[in-house]
Coordinates of C-alpha atoms and ligand atoms in Angstrom, one line a residue:
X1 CA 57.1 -60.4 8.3
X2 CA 57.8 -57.8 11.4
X3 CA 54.9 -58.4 13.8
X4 CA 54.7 -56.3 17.5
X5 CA 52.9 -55.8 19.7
X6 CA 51.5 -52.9 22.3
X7 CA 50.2 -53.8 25.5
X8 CA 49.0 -52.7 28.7
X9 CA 48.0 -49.3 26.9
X10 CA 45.2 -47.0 26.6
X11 CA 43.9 -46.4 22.8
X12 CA 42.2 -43.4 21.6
X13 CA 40.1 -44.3 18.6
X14 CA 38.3 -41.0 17.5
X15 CA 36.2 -42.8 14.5
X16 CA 34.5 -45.3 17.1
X17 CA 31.2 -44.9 19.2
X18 CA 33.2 -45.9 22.1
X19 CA 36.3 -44.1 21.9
X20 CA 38.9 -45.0 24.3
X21 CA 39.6 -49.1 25.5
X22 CA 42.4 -50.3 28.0
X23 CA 44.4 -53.1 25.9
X24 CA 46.5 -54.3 23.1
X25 CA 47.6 -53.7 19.6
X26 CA 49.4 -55.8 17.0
X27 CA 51.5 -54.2 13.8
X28 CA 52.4 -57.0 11.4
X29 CA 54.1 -56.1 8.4
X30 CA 53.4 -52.0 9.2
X31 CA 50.1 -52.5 9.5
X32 CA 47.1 -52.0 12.2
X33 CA 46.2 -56.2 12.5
X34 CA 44.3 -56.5 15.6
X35 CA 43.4 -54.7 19.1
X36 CA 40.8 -55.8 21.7
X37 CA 40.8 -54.9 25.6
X38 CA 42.5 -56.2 28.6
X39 CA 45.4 -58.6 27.9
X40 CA 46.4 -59.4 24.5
X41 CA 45.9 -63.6 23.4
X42 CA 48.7 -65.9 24.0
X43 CA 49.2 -66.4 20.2
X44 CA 49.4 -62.8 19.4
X45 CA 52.1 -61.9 22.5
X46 CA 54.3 -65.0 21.4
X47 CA 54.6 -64.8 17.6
X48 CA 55.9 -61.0 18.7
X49 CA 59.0 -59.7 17.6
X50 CA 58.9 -56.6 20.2
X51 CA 56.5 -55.8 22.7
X52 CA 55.7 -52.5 23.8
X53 CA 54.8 -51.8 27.3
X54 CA 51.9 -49.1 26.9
X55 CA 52.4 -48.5 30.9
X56 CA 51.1 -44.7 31.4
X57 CA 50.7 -44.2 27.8
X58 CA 48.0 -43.2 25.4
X59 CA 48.3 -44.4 21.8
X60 CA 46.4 -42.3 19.3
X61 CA 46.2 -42.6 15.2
X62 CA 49.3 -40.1 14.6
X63 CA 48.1 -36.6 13.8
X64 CA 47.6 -35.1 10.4
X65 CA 48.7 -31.3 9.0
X66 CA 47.2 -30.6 6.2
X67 CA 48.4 -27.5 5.0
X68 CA 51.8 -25.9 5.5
X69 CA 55.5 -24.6 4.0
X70 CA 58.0 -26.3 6.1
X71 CA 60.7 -24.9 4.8
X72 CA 59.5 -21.4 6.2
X73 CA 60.4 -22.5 9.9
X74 CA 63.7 -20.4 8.7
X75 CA 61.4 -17.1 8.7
X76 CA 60.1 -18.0 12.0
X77 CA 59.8 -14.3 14.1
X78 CA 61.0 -12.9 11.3
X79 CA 57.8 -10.3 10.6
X80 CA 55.2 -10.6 13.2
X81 CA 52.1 -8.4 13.7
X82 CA 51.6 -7.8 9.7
X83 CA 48.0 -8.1 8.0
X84 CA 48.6 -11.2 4.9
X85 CA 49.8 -8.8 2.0
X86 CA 52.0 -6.9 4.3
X87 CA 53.6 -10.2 5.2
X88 CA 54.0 -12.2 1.7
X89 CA 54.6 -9.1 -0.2
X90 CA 57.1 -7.2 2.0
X91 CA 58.6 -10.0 4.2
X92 CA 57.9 -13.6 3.2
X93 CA 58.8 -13.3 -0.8
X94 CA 61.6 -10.9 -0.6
X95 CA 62.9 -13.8 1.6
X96 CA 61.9 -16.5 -0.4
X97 CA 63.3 -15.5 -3.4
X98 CA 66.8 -15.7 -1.9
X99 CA 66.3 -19.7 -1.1
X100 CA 68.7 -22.5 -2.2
X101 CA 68.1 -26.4 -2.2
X102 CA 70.2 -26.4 0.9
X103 CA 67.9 -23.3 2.5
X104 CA 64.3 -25.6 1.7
X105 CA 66.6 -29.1 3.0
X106 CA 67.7 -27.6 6.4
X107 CA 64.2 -25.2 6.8
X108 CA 62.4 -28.7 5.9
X109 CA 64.5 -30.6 8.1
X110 CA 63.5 -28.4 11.5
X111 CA 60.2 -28.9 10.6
X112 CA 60.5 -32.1 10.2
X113 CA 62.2 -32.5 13.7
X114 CA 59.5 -30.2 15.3
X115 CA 56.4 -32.3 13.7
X116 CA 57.8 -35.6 14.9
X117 CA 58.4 -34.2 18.0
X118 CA 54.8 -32.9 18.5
X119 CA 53.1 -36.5 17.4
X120 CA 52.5 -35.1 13.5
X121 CA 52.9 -38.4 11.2
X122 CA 51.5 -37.0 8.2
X123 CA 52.2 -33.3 6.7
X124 CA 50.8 -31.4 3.7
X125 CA 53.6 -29.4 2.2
X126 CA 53.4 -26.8 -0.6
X127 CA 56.3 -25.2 -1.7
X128 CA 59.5 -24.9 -3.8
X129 CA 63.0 -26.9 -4.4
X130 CA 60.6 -30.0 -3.4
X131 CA 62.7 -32.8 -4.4
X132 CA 64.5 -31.3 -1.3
X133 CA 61.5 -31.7 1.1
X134 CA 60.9 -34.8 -0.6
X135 CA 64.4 -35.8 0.6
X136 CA 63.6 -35.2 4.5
X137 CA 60.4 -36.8 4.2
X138 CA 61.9 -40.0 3.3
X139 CA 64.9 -39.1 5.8
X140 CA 62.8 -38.6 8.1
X141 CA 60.5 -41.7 8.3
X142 CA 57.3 -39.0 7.7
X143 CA 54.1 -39.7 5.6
X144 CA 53.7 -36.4 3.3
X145 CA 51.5 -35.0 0.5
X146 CA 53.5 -32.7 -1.6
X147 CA 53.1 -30.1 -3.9
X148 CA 55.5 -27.8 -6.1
X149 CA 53.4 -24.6 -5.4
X150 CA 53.4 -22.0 -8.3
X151 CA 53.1 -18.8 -8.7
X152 CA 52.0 -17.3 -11.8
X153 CA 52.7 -13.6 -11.2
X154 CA 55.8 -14.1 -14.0
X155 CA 56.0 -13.7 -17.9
X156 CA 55.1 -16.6 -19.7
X157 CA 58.1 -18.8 -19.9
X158 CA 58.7 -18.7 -16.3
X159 CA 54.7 -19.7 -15.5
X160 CA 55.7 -22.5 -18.2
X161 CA 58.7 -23.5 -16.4
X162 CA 57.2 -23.8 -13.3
X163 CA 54.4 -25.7 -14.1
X164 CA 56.9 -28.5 -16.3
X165 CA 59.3 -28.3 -12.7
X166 CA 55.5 -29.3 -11.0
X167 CA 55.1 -32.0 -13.2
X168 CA 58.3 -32.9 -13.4
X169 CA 58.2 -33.4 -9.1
X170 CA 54.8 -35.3 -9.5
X171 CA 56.1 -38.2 -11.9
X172 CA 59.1 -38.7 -10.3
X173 CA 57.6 -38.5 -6.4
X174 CA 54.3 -40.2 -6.7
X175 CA 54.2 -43.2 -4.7
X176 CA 58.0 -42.9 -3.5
X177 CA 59.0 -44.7 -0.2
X178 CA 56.6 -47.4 -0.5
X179 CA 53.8 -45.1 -1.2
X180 CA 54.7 -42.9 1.9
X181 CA 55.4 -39.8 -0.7
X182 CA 51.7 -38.4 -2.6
X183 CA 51.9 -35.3 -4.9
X184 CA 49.2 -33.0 -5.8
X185 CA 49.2 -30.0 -8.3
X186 CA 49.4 -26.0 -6.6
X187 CA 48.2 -23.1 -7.8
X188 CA 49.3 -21.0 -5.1
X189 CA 45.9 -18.9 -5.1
X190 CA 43.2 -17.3 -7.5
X191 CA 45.3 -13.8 -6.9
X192 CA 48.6 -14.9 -7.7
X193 CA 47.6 -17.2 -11.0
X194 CA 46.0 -16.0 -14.0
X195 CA 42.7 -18.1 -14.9
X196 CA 44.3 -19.4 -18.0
X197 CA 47.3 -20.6 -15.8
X198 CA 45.1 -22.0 -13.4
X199 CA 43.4 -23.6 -16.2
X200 CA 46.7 -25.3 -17.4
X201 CA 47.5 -26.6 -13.8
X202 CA 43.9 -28.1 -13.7
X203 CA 44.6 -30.0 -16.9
X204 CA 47.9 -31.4 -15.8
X205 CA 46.1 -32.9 -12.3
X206 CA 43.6 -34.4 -14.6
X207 CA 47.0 -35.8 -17.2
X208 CA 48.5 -37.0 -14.4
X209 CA 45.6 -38.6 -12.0
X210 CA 46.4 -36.2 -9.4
X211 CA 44.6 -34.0 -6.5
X212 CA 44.8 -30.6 -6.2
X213 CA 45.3 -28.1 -3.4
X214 CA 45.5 -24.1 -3.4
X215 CA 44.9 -21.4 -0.7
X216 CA 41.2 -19.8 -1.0
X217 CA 39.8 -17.2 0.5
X218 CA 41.7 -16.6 3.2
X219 CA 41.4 -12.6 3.5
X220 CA 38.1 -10.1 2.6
X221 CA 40.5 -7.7 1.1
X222 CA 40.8 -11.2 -1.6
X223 CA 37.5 -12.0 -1.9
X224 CA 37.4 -8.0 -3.0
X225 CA 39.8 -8.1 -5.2
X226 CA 39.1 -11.0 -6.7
X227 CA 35.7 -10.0 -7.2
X228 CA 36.7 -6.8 -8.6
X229 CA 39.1 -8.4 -11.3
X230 CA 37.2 -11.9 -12.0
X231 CA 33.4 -10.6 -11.5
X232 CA 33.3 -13.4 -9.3
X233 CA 33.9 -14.4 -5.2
X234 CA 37.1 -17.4 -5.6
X235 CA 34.9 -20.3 -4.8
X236 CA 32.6 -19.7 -8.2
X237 CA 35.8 -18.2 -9.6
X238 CA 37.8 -21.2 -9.2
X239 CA 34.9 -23.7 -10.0
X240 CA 34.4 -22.7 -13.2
X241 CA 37.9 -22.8 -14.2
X242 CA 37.4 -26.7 -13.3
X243 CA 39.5 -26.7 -9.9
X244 CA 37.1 -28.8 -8.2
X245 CA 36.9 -31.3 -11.1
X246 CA 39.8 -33.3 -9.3
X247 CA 39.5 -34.3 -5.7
X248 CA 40.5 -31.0 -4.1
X249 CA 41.8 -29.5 -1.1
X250 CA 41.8 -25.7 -0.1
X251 CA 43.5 -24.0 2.7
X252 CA 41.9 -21.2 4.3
X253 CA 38.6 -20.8 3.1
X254 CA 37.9 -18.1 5.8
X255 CA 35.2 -15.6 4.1
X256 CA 32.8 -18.0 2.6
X257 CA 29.0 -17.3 2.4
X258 CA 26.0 -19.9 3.0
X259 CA 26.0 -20.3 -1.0
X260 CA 29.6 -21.1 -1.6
X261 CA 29.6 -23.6 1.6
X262 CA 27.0 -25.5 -0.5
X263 CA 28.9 -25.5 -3.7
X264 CA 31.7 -26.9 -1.7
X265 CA 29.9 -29.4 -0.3
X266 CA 28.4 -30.5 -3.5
X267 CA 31.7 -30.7 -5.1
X268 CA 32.9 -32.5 -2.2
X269 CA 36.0 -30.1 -1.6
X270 CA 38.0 -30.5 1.6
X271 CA 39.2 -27.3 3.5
X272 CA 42.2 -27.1 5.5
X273 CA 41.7 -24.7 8.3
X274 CA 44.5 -23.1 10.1
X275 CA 43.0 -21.1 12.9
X276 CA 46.8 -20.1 14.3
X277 CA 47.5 -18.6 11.3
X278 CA 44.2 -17.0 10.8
X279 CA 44.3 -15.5 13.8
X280 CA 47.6 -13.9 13.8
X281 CA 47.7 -12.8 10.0
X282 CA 44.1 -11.1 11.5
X283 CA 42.8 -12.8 8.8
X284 CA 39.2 -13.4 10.5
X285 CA 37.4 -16.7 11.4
X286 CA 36.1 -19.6 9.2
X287 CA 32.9 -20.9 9.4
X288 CA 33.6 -24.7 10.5
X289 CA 30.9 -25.3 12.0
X290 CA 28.5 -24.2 8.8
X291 CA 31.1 -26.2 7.2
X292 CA 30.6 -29.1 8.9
X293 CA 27.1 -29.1 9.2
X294 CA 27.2 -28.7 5.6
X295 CA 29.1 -31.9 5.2
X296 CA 32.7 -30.7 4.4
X297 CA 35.5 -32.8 5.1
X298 CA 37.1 -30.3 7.6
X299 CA 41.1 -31.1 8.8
X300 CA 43.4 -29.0 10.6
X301 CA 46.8 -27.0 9.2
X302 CA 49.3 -24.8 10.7
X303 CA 50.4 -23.3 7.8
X304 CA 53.7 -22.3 8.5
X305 CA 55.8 -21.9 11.4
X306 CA 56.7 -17.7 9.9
X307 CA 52.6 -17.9 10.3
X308 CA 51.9 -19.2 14.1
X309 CA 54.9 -20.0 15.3
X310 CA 54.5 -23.6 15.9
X311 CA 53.9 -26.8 14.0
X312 CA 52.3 -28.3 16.8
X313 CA 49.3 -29.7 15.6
X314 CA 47.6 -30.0 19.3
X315 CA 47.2 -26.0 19.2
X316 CA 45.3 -26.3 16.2
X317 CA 43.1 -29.3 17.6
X318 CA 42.4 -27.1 20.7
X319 CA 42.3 -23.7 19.0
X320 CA 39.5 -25.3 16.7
X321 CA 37.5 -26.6 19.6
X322 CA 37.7 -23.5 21.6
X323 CA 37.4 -20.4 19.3
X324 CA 34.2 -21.7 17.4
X325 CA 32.2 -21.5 21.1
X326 CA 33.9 -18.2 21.4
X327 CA 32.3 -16.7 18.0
X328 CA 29.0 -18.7 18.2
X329 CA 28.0 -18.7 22.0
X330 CA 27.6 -21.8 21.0
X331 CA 29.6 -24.6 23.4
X332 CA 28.5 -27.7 20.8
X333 CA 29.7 -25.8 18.2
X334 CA 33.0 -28.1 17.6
X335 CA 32.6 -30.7 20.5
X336 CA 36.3 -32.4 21.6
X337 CA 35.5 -35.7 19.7
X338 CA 35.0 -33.7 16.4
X339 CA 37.9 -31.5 17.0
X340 CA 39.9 -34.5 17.4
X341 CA 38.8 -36.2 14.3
X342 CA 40.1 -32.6 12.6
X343 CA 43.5 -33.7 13.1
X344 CA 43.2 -37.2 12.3
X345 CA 40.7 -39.1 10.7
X346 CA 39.5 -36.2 8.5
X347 CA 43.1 -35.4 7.6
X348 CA 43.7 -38.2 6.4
X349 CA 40.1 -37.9 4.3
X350 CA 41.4 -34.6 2.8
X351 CA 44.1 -36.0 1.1
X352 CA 42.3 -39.4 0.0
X353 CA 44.4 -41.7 2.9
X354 CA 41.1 -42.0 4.0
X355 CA 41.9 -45.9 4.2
X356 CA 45.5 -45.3 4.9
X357 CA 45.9 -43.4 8.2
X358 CA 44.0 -41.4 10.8
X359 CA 42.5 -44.4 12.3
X360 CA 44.4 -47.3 14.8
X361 CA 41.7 -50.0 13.3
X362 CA 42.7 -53.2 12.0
X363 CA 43.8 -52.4 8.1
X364 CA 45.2 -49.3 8.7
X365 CA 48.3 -48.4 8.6
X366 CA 50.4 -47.9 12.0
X367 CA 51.0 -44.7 12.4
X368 CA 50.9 -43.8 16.1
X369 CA 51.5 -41.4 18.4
X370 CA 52.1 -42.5 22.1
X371 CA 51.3 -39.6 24.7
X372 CA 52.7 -39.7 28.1
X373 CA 49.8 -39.7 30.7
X374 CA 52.0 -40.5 33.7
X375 CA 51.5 -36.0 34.4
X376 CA 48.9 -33.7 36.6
X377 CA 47.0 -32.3 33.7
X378 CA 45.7 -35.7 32.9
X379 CA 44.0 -36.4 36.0
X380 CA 41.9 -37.5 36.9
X381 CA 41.2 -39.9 34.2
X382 CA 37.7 -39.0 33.7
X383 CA 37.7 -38.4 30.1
X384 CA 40.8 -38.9 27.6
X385 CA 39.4 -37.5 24.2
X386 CA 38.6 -34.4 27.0
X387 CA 42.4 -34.4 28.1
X388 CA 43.8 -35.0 24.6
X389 CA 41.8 -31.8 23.1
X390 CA 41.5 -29.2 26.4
X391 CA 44.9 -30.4 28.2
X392 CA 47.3 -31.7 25.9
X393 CA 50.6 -30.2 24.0
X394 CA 53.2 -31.7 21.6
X395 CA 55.3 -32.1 24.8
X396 CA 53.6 -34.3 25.9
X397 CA 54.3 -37.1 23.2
X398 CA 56.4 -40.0 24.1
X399 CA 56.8 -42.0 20.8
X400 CA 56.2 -41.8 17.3
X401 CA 55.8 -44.9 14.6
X402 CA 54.9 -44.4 11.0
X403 CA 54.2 -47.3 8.8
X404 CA 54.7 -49.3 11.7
X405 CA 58.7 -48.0 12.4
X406 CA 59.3 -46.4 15.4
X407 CA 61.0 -42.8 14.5
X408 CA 61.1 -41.5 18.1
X409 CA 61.4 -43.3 21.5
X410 CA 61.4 -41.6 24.7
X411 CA 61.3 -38.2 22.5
X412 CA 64.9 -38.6 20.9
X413 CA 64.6 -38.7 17.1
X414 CA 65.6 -41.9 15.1
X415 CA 66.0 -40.6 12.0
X416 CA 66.9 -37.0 12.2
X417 CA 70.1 -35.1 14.1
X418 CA 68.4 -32.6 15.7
X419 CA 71.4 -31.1 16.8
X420 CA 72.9 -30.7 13.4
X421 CA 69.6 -29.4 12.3
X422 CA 69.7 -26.6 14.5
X423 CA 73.1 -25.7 13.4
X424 CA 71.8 -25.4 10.0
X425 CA 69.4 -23.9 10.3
X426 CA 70.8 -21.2 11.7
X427 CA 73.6 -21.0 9.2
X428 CA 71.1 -20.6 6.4
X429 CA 68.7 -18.1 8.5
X430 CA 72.1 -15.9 8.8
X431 CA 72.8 -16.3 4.8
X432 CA 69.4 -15.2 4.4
X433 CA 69.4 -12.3 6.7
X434 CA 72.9 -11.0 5.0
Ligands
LIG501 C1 54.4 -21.0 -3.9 S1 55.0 -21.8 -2.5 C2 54.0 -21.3 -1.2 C3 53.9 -19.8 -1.0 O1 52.9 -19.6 -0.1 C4 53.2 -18.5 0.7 N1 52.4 -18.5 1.9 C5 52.7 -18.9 3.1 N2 51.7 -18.7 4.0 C6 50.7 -18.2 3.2 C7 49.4 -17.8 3.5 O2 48.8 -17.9 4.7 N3 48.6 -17.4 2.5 C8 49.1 -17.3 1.2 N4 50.3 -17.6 0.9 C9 51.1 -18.1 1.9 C10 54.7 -18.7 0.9 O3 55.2 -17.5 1.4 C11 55.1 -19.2 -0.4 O4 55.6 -18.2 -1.2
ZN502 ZN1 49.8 -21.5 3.3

């Protein structure tokens, strides 16, 4: 039984009336056991293994992305200033298409290292070759929800084949690493899959006990088309091919009107929004805070890094505190607390870890990010939650612990060679370019 022990620190815990507390921690066994203020009991300090000294640092549940494509880090700058079709159609895909194994494992692998780096202990990742992102998850020390992603814009075998490789990822990931590996099912979107494939997918979540996630609504010029082809706007679309029978998760969900925010809610579907990306693809705004309102579990994404051009889940925190004001004249229209709980405790909610992660209360599990508070632009200390969601950047993050092992101290990696990765990664980014 590993027990340790943080003390002298400051904890942010964004589910809690009172939010913040000056004291101790205790992990036993990778787990959240205790915490209380001041100085931590004689009993707890002495059966500890290792104790931390939180001098100067704030320790917060470890944040949660919950939607991306790490392996596109390798397209980062590659095709910037494009509207979403210009982008997948004539740069992303064309790109894609030319991926290995070893492309996804090194593309996964600098996100990885950039994630970590930035305090992300738990990504969303939807994509293909995933037995190699599976790899650097588990390499990595990460917590990640997977996904084979599938496009169905191919003749029948190939949809066929695609959905069996999906399947094929899910039984043999689910629950990997201790249950540190989760799978879910991927369409990749109502205008890339047929409603009789998307039918098929559905069926297979429902064989196999599993979640689903797709992108939704992300553009008007979908919601047009989709209209246009389907007779419907993606949200009723998608319900009545039975998406939202399974627990579901939809990235996007920009162009949503006050009816389809109620169906969501109803069917208690989680959205992943990803202002960055939004915002750069010119994709327009989404409505969180009629979402919200509504009841709709809403968590952060960055989608991916050829999308942003960061993983760093603290933009996204800020971005989604800031630009909802901006659009509503509103300034309690995402207040810092609520933005916070985006990219933790409602991550974690959107992908059912609800009792997992996202939260440093006794039972959880510990995965922590510590954030170095020893700088200017956290001072005064008048408010942390205030500092963590106006102030603060991935730099800023000291140490990282998932499952209760530490995988960076001092902001050198544990389990990744970042140097290596770099190398790599360019190698591949060159193979592709050629
Ligand atoms: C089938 S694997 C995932 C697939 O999704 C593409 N993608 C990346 N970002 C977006 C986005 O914002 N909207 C829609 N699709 C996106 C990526 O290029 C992969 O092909
Ligand atoms: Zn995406």
């Amino acid at each position: 039984m590993k027990r340790w022990l943080i003390e002298n620190g400051i904890f942010a815990e964004p589910s809690a009336e009172r939010q913040i507390f000056e004291g101790w921690l205790s992990v036993v066994d990778g787990y959240i056991a205790a915490s209380g203020e001041g100085a931590a009991p004689p009993e707890v300090r002495d059966g500890a293994e290792e104790i931390v000294n939180g001098k100067g640092l704030l320790f917060m549940p470890g944040l949660i992305n919950t939607h991306g494509h790490a392996a596109m880090s390798l397209l980062r700058g590659l095709a910037d200033d494009l509207v979403l079709q210009d982008w997948l159609e004539n740069h992303m895909w064309p790109m894609e298409a030319k991926f290995t194994g070893d492309d996804v494992y090194w593309g996964t692998s600098l996100a990885a290292a950039e994630m970590i780096l930035s305090g992300t202990t738990t990504f969303v990742d939807m994509y293909d070759h995933m037995d190699k992102v599976a790899e650097v998850a588990v390499q990595a020390g990460l917590r990640a929800t997977l996904t084979r992603g599938v496009i169905g814009l191919c003749p029948p075998d190939v949809q066929t084949a695609k959905l069996n490789d999906a399947i094929q990822f899910a039984k043999t990931w689910q629950g990997a690493a201790d249950g540190r590996i989760q799978v879910m099912m991927s369409p990749h979107s109502p205008y890339t899959c047929p409603p009789d494939y998307i039918e098929r997918i559905v069926a297979a979540a429902h064989e196999l006990n599993l979640p689903l996630h797709t992108h939704m609504s992300e553009t008007a010029a979908e919601v047009a088309l989709n209209v246009n082809q389907y007779g419907a706007r993606p949200v009723e679309h998608l319900d009545k091919l039975g998406l939202f029978s399974r627990p579901s998760l939809v990235a996007h969900a920009v162009h949503l009107n006050d009816e389809e925010i109620a169906l969501l809610a109803e069917r208690r579907v989680a959205v992943s929004h990803n202002p960055v990306s939004n915002l750069k693809l010119a994709s327009g705004v989404a409505r969180v805070p009629e979402l919200l309102r509504a009841g709709v579990t809403v968590s952060l994404g960055t989608d991916s890094a050829a999308s942003n051009n960061n993983l760093d889940l603290f933009e996204e925190i800020r971005l989604a505190a800031l630009l909802h004001k901006g659009v509503s004249g509103d300034p309690t229209a995402v207040p810092a607390g609520e933005a916070l709980r985006m990219g933790t405790l409602y991550g974690a909610r959107s992908i059912g870890l609800g009792d997992v992660t996202g939260s440093l209360r006794p039972g959880f599990k510990a995965d922590i990010t510590a954030v170095s508070i020893d700088k200017p632009h956290f001072m005064p200390r008048t408010d942390y939650i205030s500092h963590l969601v106006y102030s603060a950047s991935g730099a800023d993050v000291a140490h990282v612990w998932v499952d209760g092992r530490r995988i960076m101290r001092d902001r050198e990696l544990l389990t990744l060679d970042v140097e290596r990765i770099r190398h790599e990664a360019q190698r591949c980014f060159e193979r592709l370019r050629g």
